[in-house]
């Protein structure tokens, strides 16, 4: 797997994952019918760092010189596994706290893609000088995410009662999670 | 005092208050040097309800018929005391929780303008069908605001450690506050 900054050429693949994730309506507080245009505007908002995780086929080592058989076509055909965004959670006096959002392709679940992107994200956040990271909206029924964030050092600092209307479970709680990046 | 939806004609007066409030840099996580254009785009974002509180001079009762001396000039000369916004805090499954932001003109502080706008806001939120209201970012040094919100039924549901860089006090905590609108 390779995790790298997203480019314009990734927009179609990102939209495929984004659409797949929000259409279920149970992990993000986003309109499940959001348009491609609005989705990509959100994921590529100015001031946001956007990354993708892609599968690297065996033998496809683009960094190796003198490998003329690797054409751009082959590179863009790599399978997109997931995408994430990293950005300041607030402006002005709040801009030292990062926020992030993660999406994994349904066909790539259970392979540690989310964890790999999260670890990459924490590393990038430190490199960019952020002092902490905050998740504003972790839906309490999304236990896989909560366990992953706790495993990576995040704590639930507050719970918003009935703040999310789950498509199957009705009104459920939402957690605010936070971790320092100083140490 | 009269509280009403803002119109295009209020933009100059709103910008004066907005600029005054964010320039101090100690109550909002916004760039103190934000441009007029960006500030008004933020305060009038699509999907946001924007209101103003204005002083109503004695005798200036525009709703009374046959009062030809009240010209549009007189009406726009009413002093703007404050402004607030009301909006969904999230989209999709989170859109039943409201968010709000309040700004009071420096020259009108200590007169209950903030409380009057907050009570108006809670009433409007109920009328619009919101089930709860959340403040994402109440800076812990802004004790006047915290006391007002607690007095109006909000609770601190979590505290973000050192999430705001105060211009005088350094890194200070930030509270997330919440109240149900169902009762």
mmCIF file of C-alpha atoms in Angstrom:
data_model
loop_
_atom_site.group_PDB
_atom_site.id
_atom_site.type_symbol
_atom_site.label_atom_id
_atom_site.label_comp_id
_atom_site.label_asym_id
_atom_site.label_seq_id
_atom_site.Cartn_x
_atom_site.Cartn_y
_atom_site.Cartn_z
ATOM 1 C CA UNK A 1 0.000 0.000 0.000
ATOM 2 C CA UNK A 2 1.129 3.515 -0.787
ATOM 3 C CA UNK A 3 -0.267 6.628 0.936
ATOM 4 C CA UNK A 4 0.366 9.921 -0.834
ATOM 5 C CA UNK A 5 -1.182 13.381 -1.381
ATOM 6 C CA UNK A 6 -4.178 13.287 -3.715
ATOM 7 C CA UNK A 7 -4.064 14.884 -7.149
ATOM 8 C CA UNK A 8 -6.685 16.020 -9.626
ATOM 9 C CA UNK A 9 -6.377 12.609 -11.311
ATOM 10 C CA UNK A 10 -7.712 10.926 -8.158
ATOM 11 C CA UNK A 11 -11.051 12.732 -8.151
ATOM 12 C CA UNK A 12 -13.085 9.963 -9.800
ATOM 13 C CA UNK A 13 -11.700 7.264 -7.524
ATOM 14 C CA UNK A 14 -12.239 9.451 -4.430
ATOM 15 C CA UNK A 15 -15.816 10.171 -5.433
ATOM 16 C CA UNK A 16 -16.471 6.429 -5.817
ATOM 17 C CA UNK A 17 -15.327 5.796 -2.247
ATOM 18 C CA UNK A 18 -16.980 8.927 -0.843
ATOM 19 C CA UNK A 19 -20.321 8.088 -2.432
ATOM 20 C CA UNK A 20 -20.151 4.480 -1.227
ATOM 21 C CA UNK A 21 -19.393 5.578 2.356
ATOM 22 C CA UNK A 22 -21.959 8.372 2.755
ATOM 23 C CA UNK A 23 -24.739 6.507 0.931
ATOM 24 C CA UNK A 24 -25.093 4.157 3.906
ATOM 25 C CA UNK A 25 -25.769 7.222 6.093
ATOM 26 C CA UNK A 26 -24.536 5.586 9.299
ATOM 27 C CA UNK A 27 -20.997 6.917 9.853
ATOM 28 C CA UNK A 28 -20.943 10.518 8.590
ATOM 29 C CA UNK A 29 -23.260 13.458 9.239
ATOM 30 C CA UNK A 30 -23.440 14.210 5.537
ATOM 31 C CA UNK A 31 -26.343 14.127 3.144
ATOM 32 C CA UNK A 32 -26.332 10.553 1.698
ATOM 33 C CA UNK A 33 -27.440 12.124 -1.594
ATOM 34 C CA UNK A 34 -24.648 14.721 -1.704
ATOM 35 C CA UNK A 35 -23.617 15.550 -5.276
ATOM 36 C CA UNK A 36 -20.229 14.652 -6.721
ATOM 37 C CA UNK A 37 -19.447 18.353 -7.028
ATOM 38 C CA UNK A 38 -20.292 19.144 -3.389
ATOM 39 C CA UNK A 39 -18.502 16.038 -2.139
ATOM 40 C CA UNK A 40 -15.265 16.847 -3.959
ATOM 41 C CA UNK A 41 -15.516 20.526 -2.950
ATOM 42 C CA UNK A 42 -15.748 19.344 0.673
ATOM 43 C CA UNK A 43 -12.901 16.822 0.382
ATOM 44 C CA UNK A 44 -10.651 19.324 -1.443
ATOM 45 C CA UNK A 45 -11.613 22.482 0.501
ATOM 46 C CA UNK A 46 -8.806 25.087 0.406
ATOM 47 C CA UNK A 47 -6.657 24.630 3.512
ATOM 48 C CA UNK A 48 -7.370 20.893 3.584
ATOM 49 C CA UNK A 49 -4.663 18.283 2.953
ATOM 50 C CA UNK A 50 -6.122 15.361 1.004
ATOM 51 C CA UNK A 51 -4.442 11.964 0.794
ATOM 52 C CA UNK A 52 -5.154 8.623 -0.855
ATOM 53 C CA UNK A 53 -4.153 5.059 -0.053
ATOM 54 C CA UNK A 54 -3.654 2.885 -3.100
ATOM 55 C CA UNK A 55 -2.707 -0.664 -3.759
ATOM 56 C CA UNK A 56 0.738 -1.110 -5.272
ATOM 57 C CA UNK A 57 0.751 -4.192 -7.504
ATOM 58 C CA UNK A 58 3.670 -6.555 -7.087
ATOM 59 C CA UNK A 59 6.493 -5.454 -9.359
ATOM 60 C CA UNK A 60 5.041 -1.998 -9.890
ATOM 61 C CA UNK A 61 7.820 -0.024 -8.252
ATOM 62 C CA UNK A 62 7.601 3.337 -9.925
ATOM 63 C CA UNK A 63 10.466 4.765 -7.889
ATOM 64 C CA UNK A 64 12.927 2.353 -9.463
ATOM 65 C CA UNK A 65 14.801 3.973 -12.350
ATOM 66 C CA UNK A 66 15.055 2.350 -15.762
ATOM 67 C CA UNK A 67 11.699 0.634 -15.655
ATOM 68 C CA UNK A 68 10.232 1.908 -18.906
ATOM 69 C CA UNK A 69 7.336 -0.535 -18.917
ATOM 70 C CA UNK A 70 5.559 1.402 -16.169
ATOM 71 C CA UNK A 71 3.391 3.766 -18.140
ATOM 72 C CA UNK A 72 1.123 6.452 -16.665
ATOM 73 C CA UNK A 73 -1.814 4.245 -17.590
ATOM 74 C CA UNK A 74 -0.585 1.511 -15.309
ATOM 75 C CA UNK A 75 -0.082 3.983 -12.465
ATOM 76 C CA UNK A 76 -3.587 5.437 -12.650
ATOM 77 C CA UNK A 77 -5.030 1.920 -12.793
ATOM 78 C CA UNK A 78 -3.819 1.197 -9.265
ATOM 79 C CA UNK A 79 -6.746 0.361 -7.049
ATOM 80 C CA UNK A 80 -7.790 3.119 -4.651
ATOM 81 C CA UNK A 81 -8.241 1.669 -1.147
ATOM 82 C CA UNK A 82 -9.093 4.740 0.872
ATOM 83 C CA UNK A 83 -8.761 8.475 1.298
ATOM 84 C CA UNK A 84 -8.397 10.894 4.179
ATOM 85 C CA UNK A 85 -8.331 14.612 4.866
ATOM 86 C CA UNK A 86 -6.303 16.578 7.418
ATOM 87 C CA UNK A 87 -6.969 20.224 8.239
ATOM 88 C CA UNK A 88 -7.092 22.783 11.042
ATOM 89 C CA UNK A 89 -10.253 22.157 13.094
ATOM 90 C CA UNK A 90 -10.705 25.906 13.637
ATOM 91 C CA UNK A 91 -9.202 29.141 12.341
ATOM 92 C CA UNK A 92 -7.320 31.852 14.242
ATOM 93 C CA UNK A 93 -6.470 30.872 17.810
ATOM 94 C CA UNK A 94 -7.772 27.338 17.228
ATOM 95 C CA UNK A 95 -5.682 26.474 14.179
ATOM 96 C CA UNK A 96 -3.069 24.447 16.099
ATOM 97 C CA UNK A 97 -5.614 21.626 16.583
ATOM 98 C CA UNK A 98 -6.055 19.317 13.602
ATOM 99 C CA UNK A 99 -9.175 17.588 12.404
ATOM 100 C CA UNK A 100 -9.273 14.577 10.098
ATOM 101 C CA UNK A 101 -11.746 12.377 8.256
ATOM 102 C CA UNK A 102 -11.214 8.892 6.842
ATOM 103 C CA UNK A 103 -12.985 6.786 4.242
ATOM 104 C CA UNK A 104 -12.142 3.221 3.224
ATOM 105 C CA UNK A 105 -13.471 1.480 0.133
ATOM 106 C CA UNK A 106 -16.055 -1.169 1.049
ATOM 107 C CA UNK A 107 -14.070 -3.785 -0.877
ATOM 108 C CA UNK A 108 -10.929 -3.006 1.160
ATOM 109 C CA UNK A 109 -12.367 -3.184 4.695
ATOM 110 C CA UNK A 110 -10.730 -5.325 7.377
ATOM 111 C CA UNK A 111 -7.244 -5.016 5.903
ATOM 112 C CA UNK A 112 -5.913 -2.325 8.227
ATOM 113 C CA UNK A 113 -6.287 0.472 5.662
ATOM 114 C CA UNK A 114 -7.982 2.751 8.210
ATOM 115 C CA UNK A 115 -5.249 2.183 10.771
ATOM 116 C CA UNK A 116 -2.485 2.742 8.208
ATOM 117 C CA UNK A 117 -4.088 6.003 7.065
ATOM 118 C CA UNK A 118 -4.606 7.132 10.670
ATOM 119 C CA UNK A 119 -0.968 6.494 11.567
ATOM 120 C CA UNK A 120 0.106 8.334 8.414
ATOM 121 C CA UNK A 121 -2.260 11.167 9.365
ATOM 122 C CA UNK A 122 -0.860 11.522 12.899
ATOM 123 C CA UNK A 123 2.639 11.622 11.450
ATOM 124 C CA UNK A 124 1.646 14.248 8.886
ATOM 125 C CA UNK A 125 -0.124 16.321 11.546
ATOM 126 C CA UNK A 126 3.040 16.380 13.678
ATOM 127 C CA UNK A 127 5.163 17.235 10.637
ATOM 128 C CA UNK A 128 2.826 20.155 9.864
ATOM 129 C CA UNK A 129 3.156 21.446 13.439
ATOM 130 C CA UNK A 130 -0.281 20.628 14.833
ATOM 131 C CA UNK A 131 -0.300 20.267 18.642
ATOM 132 C CA UNK A 132 -3.409 18.080 18.960
ATOM 133 C CA UNK A 133 -6.031 16.286 16.911
ATOM 134 C CA UNK A 134 -9.785 16.382 17.430
ATOM 135 C CA UNK A 135 -12.626 14.331 15.979
ATOM 136 C CA UNK A 136 -15.809 16.377 16.341
ATOM 137 C CA UNK A 137 -18.290 13.693 15.474
ATOM 138 C CA UNK A 138 -17.648 10.011 16.148
ATOM 139 C CA UNK A 139 -20.989 8.219 16.040
ATOM 140 C CA UNK A 140 -21.334 5.911 19.051
ATOM 141 C CA UNK A 141 -22.531 2.975 16.931
ATOM 142 C CA UNK A 142 -19.321 3.119 14.867
ATOM 143 C CA UNK A 143 -17.495 0.918 17.361
ATOM 144 C CA UNK A 144 -14.731 -0.110 14.950
ATOM 145 C CA UNK A 145 -13.707 3.530 14.582
ATOM 146 C CA UNK A 146 -13.935 4.230 18.328
ATOM 147 C CA UNK A 147 -11.748 1.235 19.147
ATOM 148 C CA UNK A 148 -9.194 2.277 16.534
ATOM 149 C CA UNK A 149 -9.042 5.875 17.801
ATOM 150 C CA UNK A 150 -8.701 4.730 21.411
ATOM 151 C CA UNK A 151 -5.968 2.341 20.373
ATOM 152 C CA UNK A 152 -4.178 5.277 18.746
ATOM 153 C CA UNK A 153 -4.338 7.370 21.923
ATOM 154 C CA UNK A 154 -7.561 9.327 21.473
ATOM 155 C CA UNK A 155 -9.922 9.837 24.402
ATOM 156 C CA UNK A 156 -13.637 10.506 24.446
ATOM 157 C CA UNK A 157 -13.768 13.972 26.033
ATOM 158 C CA UNK A 158 -17.535 14.377 25.745
ATOM 159 C CA UNK A 159 -20.692 12.710 24.479
ATOM 160 C CA UNK A 160 -23.489 14.527 22.642
ATOM 161 C CA UNK A 161 -26.785 12.859 23.564
ATOM 162 C CA UNK A 162 -28.923 11.740 20.607
ATOM 163 C CA UNK A 163 -26.975 13.996 18.246
ATOM 164 C CA UNK A 164 -27.140 11.593 15.270
ATOM 165 C CA UNK A 165 -30.205 10.117 13.626
ATOM 166 C CA UNK A 166 -29.074 6.642 12.601
ATOM 167 C CA UNK A 167 -30.950 5.220 9.579
ATOM 168 C CA UNK A 168 -31.703 1.954 11.447
ATOM 169 C CA UNK A 169 -31.216 2.680 15.154
ATOM 170 C CA UNK A 170 -32.850 6.088 15.520
ATOM 171 C CA UNK A 171 -31.258 8.801 17.650
ATOM 172 C CA UNK A 172 -27.866 7.718 18.970
ATOM 173 C CA UNK A 173 -25.064 9.479 20.878
ATOM 174 C CA UNK A 174 -22.014 11.044 19.294
ATOM 175 C CA UNK A 175 -18.543 11.306 20.833
ATOM 176 C CA UNK A 176 -16.019 14.117 20.653
ATOM 177 C CA UNK A 177 -12.518 12.574 20.700
ATOM 178 C CA UNK A 178 -9.179 14.279 21.254
ATOM 179 C CA UNK A 179 -5.512 13.558 21.641
ATOM 180 C CA UNK A 180 -2.438 15.664 22.201
ATOM 181 C CA UNK A 181 0.388 15.387 19.668
ATOM 182 C CA UNK A 182 3.013 16.709 22.094
ATOM 183 C CA UNK A 183 5.390 14.225 23.620
ATOM 184 C CA UNK B 1 -34.861 46.467 21.136
ATOM 185 C CA UNK B 2 -36.051 44.654 18.043
ATOM 186 C CA UNK B 3 -34.653 41.303 16.876
ATOM 187 C CA UNK B 4 -35.364 40.362 13.264
ATOM 188 C CA UNK B 5 -33.897 38.464 10.307
ATOM 189 C CA UNK B 6 -30.981 40.284 8.707
ATOM 190 C CA UNK B 7 -31.239 41.736 5.209
ATOM 191 C CA UNK B 8 -28.715 42.828 2.616
ATOM 192 C CA UNK B 9 -29.034 46.375 3.998
ATOM 193 C CA UNK B 10 -27.565 45.199 7.319
ATOM 194 C CA UNK B 11 -24.258 44.027 5.895
ATOM 195 C CA UNK B 12 -22.248 47.150 6.737
ATOM 196 C CA UNK B 13 -23.520 47.277 10.314
ATOM 197 C CA UNK B 14 -22.903 43.520 10.770
ATOM 198 C CA UNK B 15 -19.374 43.826 9.441
ATOM 199 C CA UNK B 16 -18.665 46.657 11.919
ATOM 200 C CA UNK B 17 -19.687 44.436 14.842
ATOM 201 C CA UNK B 18 -18.027 41.312 13.411
ATOM 202 C CA UNK B 19 -14.721 43.109 12.849
ATOM 203 C CA UNK B 20 -14.816 44.636 16.335
ATOM 204 C CA UNK B 21 -15.464 41.253 17.960
ATOM 205 C CA UNK B 22 -12.929 39.107 16.077
ATOM 206 C CA UNK B 23 -10.177 41.774 16.123
ATOM 207 C CA UNK B 24 -9.682 41.168 19.868
ATOM 208 C CA UNK B 25 -8.984 37.501 19.069
ATOM 209 C CA UNK B 26 -10.083 36.223 22.472
ATOM 210 C CA UNK B 27 -13.625 34.864 21.981
ATOM 211 C CA UNK B 28 -13.765 33.352 18.471
ATOM 212 C CA UNK B 29 -11.476 30.915 16.680
ATOM 213 C CA UNK B 30 -11.431 33.141 13.616
ATOM 214 C CA UNK B 31 -8.595 35.014 11.968
ATOM 215 C CA UNK B 32 -8.623 38.486 13.618
ATOM 216 C CA UNK B 33 -7.643 39.886 10.201
ATOM 217 C CA UNK B 34 -10.460 38.163 8.310
ATOM 218 C CA UNK B 35 -11.622 40.204 5.304
ATOM 219 C CA UNK B 36 -15.052 41.843 5.110
ATOM 220 C CA UNK B 37 -15.904 39.531 2.206
ATOM 221 C CA UNK B 38 -14.945 36.339 4.045
ATOM 222 C CA UNK B 39 -16.649 37.490 7.252
ATOM 223 C CA UNK B 40 -19.962 38.233 5.525
ATOM 224 C CA UNK B 41 -19.729 35.005 3.488
ATOM 225 C CA UNK B 42 -19.354 33.137 6.804
ATOM 226 C CA UNK B 43 -22.176 35.015 8.564
ATOM 227 C CA UNK B 44 -24.515 34.621 5.567
ATOM 228 C CA UNK B 45 -23.538 31.074 4.509
ATOM 229 C CA UNK B 46 -26.384 29.334 2.612
ATOM 230 C CA UNK B 47 -28.426 27.329 5.132
ATOM 231 C CA UNK B 48 -27.656 29.823 7.917
ATOM 232 C CA UNK B 49 -30.346 31.993 9.513
ATOM 233 C CA UNK B 50 -28.896 35.433 10.300
ATOM 234 C CA UNK B 51 -30.541 37.863 12.715
ATOM 235 C CA UNK B 52 -29.837 41.352 14.025
ATOM 236 C CA UNK B 53 -30.765 43.150 17.236
ATOM 237 C CA UNK B 54 -31.325 46.852 16.783
ATOM 238 C CA UNK B 55 -32.260 49.722 19.001
ATOM 239 C CA UNK B 56 -35.745 51.067 18.367
ATOM 240 C CA UNK B 57 -35.775 54.806 19.141
ATOM 241 C CA UNK B 58 -38.706 56.061 21.220
ATOM 242 C CA UNK B 59 -41.564 56.983 18.920
ATOM 243 C CA UNK B 60 -40.122 55.093 15.952
ATOM 244 C CA UNK B 61 -42.891 52.584 15.521
ATOM 245 C CA UNK B 62 -42.660 51.635 11.893
ATOM 246 C CA UNK B 63 -45.542 49.187 12.107
ATOM 247 C CA UNK B 64 -48.005 51.998 12.827
ATOM 248 C CA UNK B 65 -49.824 53.119 9.665
ATOM 249 C CA UNK B 66 -50.005 56.752 8.645
ATOM 250 C CA UNK B 67 -46.653 57.741 10.025
ATOM 251 C CA UNK B 68 -45.138 59.341 6.938
ATOM 252 C CA UNK B 69 -42.248 60.939 8.825
ATOM 253 C CA UNK B 70 -40.527 57.562 9.167
ATOM 254 C CA UNK B 71 -38.413 57.461 6.056
ATOM 255 C CA UNK B 72 -36.185 54.529 5.011
ATOM 256 C CA UNK B 73 -33.255 56.704 6.027
ATOM 257 C CA UNK B 74 -34.480 56.841 9.582
ATOM 258 C CA UNK B 75 -35.001 53.100 9.659
ATOM 259 C CA UNK B 76 -31.512 52.233 8.439
ATOM 260 C CA UNK B 77 -30.081 54.719 10.950
ATOM 261 C CA UNK B 78 -31.287 52.568 13.858
ATOM 262 C CA UNK B 79 -28.321 51.523 15.909
ATOM 263 C CA UNK B 80 -27.243 47.898 15.459
ATOM 264 C CA UNK B 81 -26.671 46.301 18.870
ATOM 265 C CA UNK B 82 -25.787 42.749 17.928
ATOM 266 C CA UNK B 83 -26.157 39.918 15.471
ATOM 267 C CA UNK B 84 -26.455 36.150 15.654
ATOM 268 C CA UNK B 85 -26.556 33.118 13.383
ATOM 269 C CA UNK B 86 -28.526 29.888 13.731
ATOM 270 C CA UNK B 87 -27.871 26.824 11.567
ATOM 271 C CA UNK B 88 -27.679 23.040 11.580
ATOM 272 C CA UNK B 89 -24.457 22.002 13.330
ATOM 273 C CA UNK B 90 -24.054 19.071 10.912
ATOM 274 C CA UNK B 91 -25.651 17.816 7.706
ATOM 275 C CA UNK B 92 -27.511 14.566 7.053
ATOM 276 C CA UNK B 93 -28.223 12.579 10.227
ATOM 277 C CA UNK B 94 -26.893 15.421 12.394
ATOM 278 C CA UNK B 95 -29.067 18.213 11.033
ATOM 279 C CA UNK B 96 -31.568 18.140 13.916
ATOM 280 C CA UNK B 97 -28.972 19.725 16.226
ATOM 281 C CA UNK B 98 -28.608 23.486 15.905
ATOM 282 C CA UNK B 99 -25.489 25.579 16.255
ATOM 283 C CA UNK B 100 -25.446 29.317 16.917
ATOM 284 C CA UNK B 101 -22.999 32.203 17.203
ATOM 285 C CA UNK B 102 -23.528 35.589 18.835
ATOM 286 C CA UNK B 103 -21.819 38.955 18.559
ATOM 287 C CA UNK B 104 -22.657 42.105 20.541
ATOM 288 C CA UNK B 105 -21.399 45.573 19.682
ATOM 289 C CA UNK B 106 -18.746 46.731 22.174
ATOM 290 C CA UNK B 107 -20.765 49.885 22.867
ATOM 291 C CA UNK B 108 -23.847 47.815 23.783
ATOM 292 C CA UNK B 109 -22.281 45.348 26.259
ATOM 293 C CA UNK B 110 -23.795 44.794 29.689
ATOM 294 C CA UNK B 111 -27.325 45.616 28.580
ATOM 295 C CA UNK B 112 -28.629 42.070 28.206
ATOM 296 C CA UNK B 113 -28.377 42.077 24.409
ATOM 297 C CA UNK B 114 -26.629 38.689 24.378
ATOM 298 C CA UNK B 115 -29.250 37.142 26.627
ATOM 299 C CA UNK B 116 -32.119 38.603 24.590
ATOM 300 C CA UNK B 117 -30.602 37.275 21.354
ATOM 301 C CA UNK B 118 -29.971 33.848 22.941
ATOM 302 C CA UNK B 119 -33.575 33.575 24.137
ATOM 303 C CA UNK B 120 -34.779 34.627 20.691
ATOM 304 C CA UNK B 121 -32.427 32.057 19.163
ATOM 305 C CA UNK B 122 -33.703 29.192 21.339
ATOM 306 C CA UNK B 123 -37.260 30.130 20.403
ATOM 307 C CA UNK B 124 -36.389 30.266 16.699
ATOM 308 C CA UNK B 125 -34.562 26.932 16.923
ATOM 309 C CA UNK B 126 -37.658 25.278 18.429
ATOM 310 C CA UNK B 127 -39.878 26.894 15.808
ATOM 311 C CA UNK B 128 -37.614 25.533 13.052
ATOM 312 C CA UNK B 129 -37.841 22.029 14.517
ATOM 313 C CA UNK B 130 -34.346 21.590 15.954
ATOM 314 C CA UNK B 131 -34.178 19.055 18.793
ATOM 315 C CA UNK B 132 -31.051 20.338 20.532
ATOM 316 C CA UNK B 133 -28.461 23.101 20.372
ATOM 317 C CA UNK B 134 -24.700 22.720 20.520
ATOM 318 C CA UNK B 135 -21.879 25.209 20.944
ATOM 319 C CA UNK B 136 -18.723 23.620 19.579
ATOM 320 C CA UNK B 137 -16.225 26.103 20.877
ATOM 321 C CA UNK B 138 -16.793 28.088 24.075
ATOM 322 C CA UNK B 139 -13.420 29.427 25.205
ATOM 323 C CA UNK B 140 -12.955 28.781 28.923
ATOM 324 C CA UNK B 141 -11.792 32.348 29.616
ATOM 325 C CA UNK B 142 -15.075 33.729 28.221
ATOM 326 C CA UNK B 143 -16.776 33.357 31.596
ATOM 327 C CA UNK B 144 -19.606 35.788 30.816
ATOM 328 C CA UNK B 145 -20.695 33.571 27.917
ATOM 329 C CA UNK B 146 -20.337 30.340 29.920
ATOM 330 C CA UNK B 147 -22.478 31.728 32.766
ATOM 331 C CA UNK B 148 -25.124 32.908 30.317
ATOM 332 C CA UNK B 149 -25.281 29.552 28.532
ATOM 333 C CA UNK B 150 -25.474 27.662 31.837
ATOM 334 C CA UNK B 151 -28.209 29.999 32.986
ATOM 335 C CA UNK B 152 -30.093 29.166 29.767
ATOM 336 C CA UNK B 153 -29.866 25.421 30.388
ATOM 337 C CA UNK B 154 -26.684 24.468 28.529
ATOM 338 C CA UNK B 155 -24.225 22.018 30.049
ATOM 339 C CA UNK B 156 -20.529 21.576 29.463
ATOM 340 C CA UNK B 157 -20.386 18.073 27.976
ATOM 341 C CA UNK B 158 -16.645 18.076 27.355
ATOM 342 C CA UNK B 159 -13.502 20.176 27.614
ATOM 343 C CA UNK B 160 -10.802 20.336 24.936
ATOM 344 C CA UNK B 161 -7.446 20.825 26.667
ATOM 345 C CA UNK B 162 -5.382 23.809 25.434
ATOM 346 C CA UNK B 163 -7.453 23.992 22.248
ATOM 347 C CA UNK B 164 -7.373 27.803 21.996
ATOM 348 C CA UNK B 165 -4.333 30.059 21.861
ATOM 349 C CA UNK B 166 -5.450 33.145 23.778
ATOM 350 C CA UNK B 167 -3.665 36.363 22.709
ATOM 351 C CA UNK B 168 -2.783 37.216 26.351
ATOM 352 C CA UNK B 169 -3.155 33.984 28.334
ATOM 353 C CA UNK B 170 -1.552 31.431 26.031
ATOM 354 C CA UNK B 171 -3.116 28.002 25.515
ATOM 355 C CA UNK B 172 -6.455 27.720 27.332
ATOM 356 C CA UNK B 173 -9.200 25.093 27.413
ATOM 357 C CA UNK B 174 -12.338 25.137 25.293
ATOM 358 C CA UNK B 175 -15.750 23.781 26.263
ATOM 359 C CA UNK B 176 -18.327 21.971 24.152
ATOM 360 C CA UNK B 177 -21.796 22.925 25.438
ATOM 361 C CA UNK B 178 -25.149 21.317 24.666
ATOM 362 C CA UNK B 179 -28.786 21.474 25.595
ATOM 363 C CA UNK B 180 -31.862 19.582 24.526
ATOM 364 C CA UNK B 181 -34.765 21.584 23.119
ATOM 365 C CA UNK B 182 -37.291 18.846 23.896
ATOM 366 C CA UNK B 183 -39.465 19.271 26.959
#
